GROMACS .gro file of C-alpha atoms in nm:
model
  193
    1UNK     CA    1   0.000   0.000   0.000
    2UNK     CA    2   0.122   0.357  -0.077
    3UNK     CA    3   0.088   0.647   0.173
    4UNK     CA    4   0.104   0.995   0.044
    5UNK     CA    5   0.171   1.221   0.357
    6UNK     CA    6   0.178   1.589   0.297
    7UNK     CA    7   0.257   1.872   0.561
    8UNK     CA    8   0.129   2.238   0.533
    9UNK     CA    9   0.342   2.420   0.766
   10UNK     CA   10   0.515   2.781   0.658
   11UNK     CA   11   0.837   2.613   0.864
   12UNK     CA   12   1.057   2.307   0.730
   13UNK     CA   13   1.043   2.117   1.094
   14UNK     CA   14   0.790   2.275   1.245
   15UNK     CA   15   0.473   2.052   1.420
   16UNK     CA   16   0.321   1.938   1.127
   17UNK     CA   17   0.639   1.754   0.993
   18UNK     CA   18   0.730   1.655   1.318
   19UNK     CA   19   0.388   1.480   1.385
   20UNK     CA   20   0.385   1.353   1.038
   21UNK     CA   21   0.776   1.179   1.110
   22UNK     CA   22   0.641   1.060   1.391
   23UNK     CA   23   0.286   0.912   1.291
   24UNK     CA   24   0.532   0.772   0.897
   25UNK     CA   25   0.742   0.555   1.204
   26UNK     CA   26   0.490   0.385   1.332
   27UNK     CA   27   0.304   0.062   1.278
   28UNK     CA   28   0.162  -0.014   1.047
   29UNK     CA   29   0.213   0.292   0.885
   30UNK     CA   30   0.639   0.191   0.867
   31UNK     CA   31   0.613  -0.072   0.638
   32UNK     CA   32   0.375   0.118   0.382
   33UNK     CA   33   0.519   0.278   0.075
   34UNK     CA   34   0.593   0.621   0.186
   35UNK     CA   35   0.583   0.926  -0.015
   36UNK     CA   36   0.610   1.228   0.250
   37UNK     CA   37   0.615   1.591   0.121
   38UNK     CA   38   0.593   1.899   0.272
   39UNK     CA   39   0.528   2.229   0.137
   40UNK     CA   40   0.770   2.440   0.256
   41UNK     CA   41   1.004   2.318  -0.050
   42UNK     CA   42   0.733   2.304  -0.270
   43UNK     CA   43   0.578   2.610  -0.464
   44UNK     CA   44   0.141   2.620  -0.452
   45UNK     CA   45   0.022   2.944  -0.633
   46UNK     CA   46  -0.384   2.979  -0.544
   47UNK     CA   47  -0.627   3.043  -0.859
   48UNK     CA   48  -0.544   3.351  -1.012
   49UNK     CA   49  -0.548   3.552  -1.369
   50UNK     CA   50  -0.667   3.315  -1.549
   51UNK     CA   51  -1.020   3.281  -1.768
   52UNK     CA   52  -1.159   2.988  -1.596
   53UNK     CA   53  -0.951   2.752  -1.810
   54UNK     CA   54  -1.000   2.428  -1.589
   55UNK     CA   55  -1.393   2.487  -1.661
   56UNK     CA   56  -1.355   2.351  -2.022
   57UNK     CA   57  -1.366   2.022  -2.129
   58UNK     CA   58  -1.029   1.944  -2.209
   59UNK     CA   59  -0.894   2.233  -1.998
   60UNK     CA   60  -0.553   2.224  -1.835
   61UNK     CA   61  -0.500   2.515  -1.536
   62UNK     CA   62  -0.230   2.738  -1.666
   63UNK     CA   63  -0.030   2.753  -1.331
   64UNK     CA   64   0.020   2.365  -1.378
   65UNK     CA   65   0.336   2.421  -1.576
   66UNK     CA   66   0.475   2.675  -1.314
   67UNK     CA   67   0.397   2.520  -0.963
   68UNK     CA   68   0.376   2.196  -0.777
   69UNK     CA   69   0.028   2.146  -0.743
   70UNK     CA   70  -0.002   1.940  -1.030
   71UNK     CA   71   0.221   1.666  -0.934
   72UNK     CA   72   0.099   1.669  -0.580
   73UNK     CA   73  -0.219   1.566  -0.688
   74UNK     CA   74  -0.134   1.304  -0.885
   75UNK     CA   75   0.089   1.184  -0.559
   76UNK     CA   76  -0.239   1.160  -0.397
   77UNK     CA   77  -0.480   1.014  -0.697
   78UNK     CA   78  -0.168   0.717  -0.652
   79UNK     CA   79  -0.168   0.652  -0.292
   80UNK     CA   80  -0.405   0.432  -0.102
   81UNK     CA   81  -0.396   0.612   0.209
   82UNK     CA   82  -0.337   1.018   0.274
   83UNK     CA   83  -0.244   1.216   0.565
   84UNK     CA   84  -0.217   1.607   0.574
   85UNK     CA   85  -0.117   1.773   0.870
   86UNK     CA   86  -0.212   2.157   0.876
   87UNK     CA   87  -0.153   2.399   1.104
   88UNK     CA   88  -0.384   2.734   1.205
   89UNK     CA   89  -0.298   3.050   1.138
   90UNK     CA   90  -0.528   3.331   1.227
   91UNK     CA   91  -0.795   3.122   1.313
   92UNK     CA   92  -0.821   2.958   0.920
   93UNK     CA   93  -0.639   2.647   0.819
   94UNK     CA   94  -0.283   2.797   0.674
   95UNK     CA   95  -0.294   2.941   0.312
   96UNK     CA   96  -0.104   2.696   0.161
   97UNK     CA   97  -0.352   2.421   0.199
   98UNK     CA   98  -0.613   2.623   0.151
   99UNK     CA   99  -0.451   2.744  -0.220
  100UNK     CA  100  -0.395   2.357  -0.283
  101UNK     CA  101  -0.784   2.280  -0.221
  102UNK     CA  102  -0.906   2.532  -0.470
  103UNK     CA  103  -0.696   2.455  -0.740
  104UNK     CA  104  -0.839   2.093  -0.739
  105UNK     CA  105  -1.089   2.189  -0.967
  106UNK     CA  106  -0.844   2.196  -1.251
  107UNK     CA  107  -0.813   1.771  -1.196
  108UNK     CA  108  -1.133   1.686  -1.129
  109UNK     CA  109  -1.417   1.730  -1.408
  110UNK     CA  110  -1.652   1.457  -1.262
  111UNK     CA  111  -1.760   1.478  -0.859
  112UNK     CA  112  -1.652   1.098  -0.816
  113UNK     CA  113  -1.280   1.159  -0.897
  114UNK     CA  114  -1.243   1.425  -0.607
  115UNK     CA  115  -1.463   1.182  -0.354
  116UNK     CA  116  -1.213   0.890  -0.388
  117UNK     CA  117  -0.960   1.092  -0.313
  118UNK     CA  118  -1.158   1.195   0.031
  119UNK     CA  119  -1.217   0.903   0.106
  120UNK     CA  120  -0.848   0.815   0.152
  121UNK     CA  121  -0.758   1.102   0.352
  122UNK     CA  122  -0.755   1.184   0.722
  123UNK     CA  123  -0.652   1.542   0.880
  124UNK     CA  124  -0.431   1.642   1.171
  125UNK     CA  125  -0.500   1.963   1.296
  126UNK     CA  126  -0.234   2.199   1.464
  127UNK     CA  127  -0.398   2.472   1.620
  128UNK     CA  128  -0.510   2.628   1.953
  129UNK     CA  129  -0.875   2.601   2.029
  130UNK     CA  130  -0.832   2.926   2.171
  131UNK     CA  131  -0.727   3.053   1.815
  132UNK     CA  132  -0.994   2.918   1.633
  133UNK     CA  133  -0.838   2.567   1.584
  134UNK     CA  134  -1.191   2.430   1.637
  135UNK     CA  135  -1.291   2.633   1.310
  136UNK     CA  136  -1.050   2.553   1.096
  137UNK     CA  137  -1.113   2.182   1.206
  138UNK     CA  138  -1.477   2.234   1.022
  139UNK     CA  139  -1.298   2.444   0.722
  140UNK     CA  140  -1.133   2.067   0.674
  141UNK     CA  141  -1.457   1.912   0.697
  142UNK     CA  142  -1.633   2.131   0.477
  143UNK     CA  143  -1.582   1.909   0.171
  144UNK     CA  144  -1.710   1.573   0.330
  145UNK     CA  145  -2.072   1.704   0.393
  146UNK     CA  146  -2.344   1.499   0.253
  147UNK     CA  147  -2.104   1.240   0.163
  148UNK     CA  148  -2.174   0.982   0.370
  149UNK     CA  149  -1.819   0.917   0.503
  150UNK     CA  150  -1.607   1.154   0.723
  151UNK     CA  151  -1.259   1.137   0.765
  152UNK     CA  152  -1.029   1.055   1.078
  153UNK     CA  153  -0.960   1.412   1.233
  154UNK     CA  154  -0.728   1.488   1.535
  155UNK     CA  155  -0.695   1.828   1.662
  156UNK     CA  156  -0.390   1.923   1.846
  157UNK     CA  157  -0.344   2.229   2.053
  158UNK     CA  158   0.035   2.361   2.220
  159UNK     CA  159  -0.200   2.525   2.486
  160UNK     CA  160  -0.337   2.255   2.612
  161UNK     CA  161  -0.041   2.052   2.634
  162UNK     CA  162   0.176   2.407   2.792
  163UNK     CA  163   0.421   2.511   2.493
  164UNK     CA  164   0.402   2.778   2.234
  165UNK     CA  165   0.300   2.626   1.912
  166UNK     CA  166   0.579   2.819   1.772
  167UNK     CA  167   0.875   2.603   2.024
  168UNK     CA  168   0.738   2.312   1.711
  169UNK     CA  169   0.797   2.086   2.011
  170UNK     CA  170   0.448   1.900   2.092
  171UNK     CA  171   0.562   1.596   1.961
  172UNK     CA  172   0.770   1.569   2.287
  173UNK     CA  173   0.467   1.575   2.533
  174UNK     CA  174   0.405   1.156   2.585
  175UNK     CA  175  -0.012   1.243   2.559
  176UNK     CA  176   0.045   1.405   2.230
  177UNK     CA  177   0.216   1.111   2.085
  178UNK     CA  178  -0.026   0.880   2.263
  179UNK     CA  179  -0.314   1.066   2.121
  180UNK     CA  180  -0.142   1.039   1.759
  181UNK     CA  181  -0.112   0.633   1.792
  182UNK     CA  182  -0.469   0.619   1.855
  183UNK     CA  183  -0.527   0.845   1.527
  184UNK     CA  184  -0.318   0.590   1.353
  185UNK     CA  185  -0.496   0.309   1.513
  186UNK     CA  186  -0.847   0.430   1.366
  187UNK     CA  187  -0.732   0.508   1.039
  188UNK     CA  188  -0.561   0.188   1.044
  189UNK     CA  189  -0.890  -0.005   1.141
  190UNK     CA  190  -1.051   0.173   0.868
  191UNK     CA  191  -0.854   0.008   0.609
  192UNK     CA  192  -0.792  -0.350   0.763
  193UNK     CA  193  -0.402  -0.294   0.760
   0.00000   0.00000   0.00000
């Protein structure tokens, strides 16, 4: 099985990737294909100046050949399983992911395409409730509505564990990690691994 992990985090070992590292070396998840990514060292340009190319039938989004977003979605059409960890800024789930949901309407022309790709992922949270984490937890969500499935969710907050989200040192409280192997464990019930 293939798992196509991808972290949204402004910062190159911040909480996301360190969560994701840690969740990646863990059973079962270990011995799955791995294909982690983050986007710090990637480039995702939101919809912009264009004339609604993706719209048309054979339509290709003109930022395809000049960003990453392309190829990350085809990382995620191949996997079996998906994980994205995002963290909260402001209250809203960080730009970056939120730039890499729109565009997915340049790969998707039929509604069935873009729900088997749901249905494979789960999201880790990284944001104080305090902040708005709790709202940027349903931002996530909004796309699984009426779909009949939801995916795994875990919502992780420095606060409530006593460090400053920007230390990018939760993964050293033992109830963080805790909480994170019972994440895996669900997801990993889900698909019989």
């Amino acid at each position: 099985m293939r798992l196509f992990s991808l972290a949204f985090s402004a910062r190159q070992s911040g909480n996301c990737s360190k969560m994701l590292q840690y969740c990646l070396s863990q059973p079962p998840l270990k011995s799955m294909e791995q294909d982690p990514c983050n986007t710090f060292s990637l480039t995702i340009s939101p919809c912009q100046r264009c004339n609604y190319e993706c719209f048309l039938e054979n339509g290709i989004c003109p930022l395809n050949s000049s960003d990453d977003v392309a190829l990350l979605y085809h990382k995620w059409s191949q996997s079996d399983l998906a994980l994205f960890a995002i963290p909260v800024y402001g209250g809203n789930l960080a730009a970056q992911y939120l730039a890499f949901y729109e565009r997915g309407q340049a790969f998707f022309k039929d509604g069935q395409s873009y729900h088997d790709l749901l249905r494979k992922t789960h999201f880790l949270i990284i944001g104080n409730l305090i902040a708005g984490g709790d709202m940027a937890l349903h931002q996530a969500l909004y796309p699984f509505a009426n779909l009949g499935f939801w995916p795994e969710t875990l919502i992780l907050s420095s606060y409530e564990y006593g460090r400053k989200s920007i230390s990018g040192d939760l993964i050293e409280s033992a109830e963080v990690r805790s909480r994170l192997e019972a994440w895996i464990g669900r997801i990993a019930a889900r698909i019989a691994l």
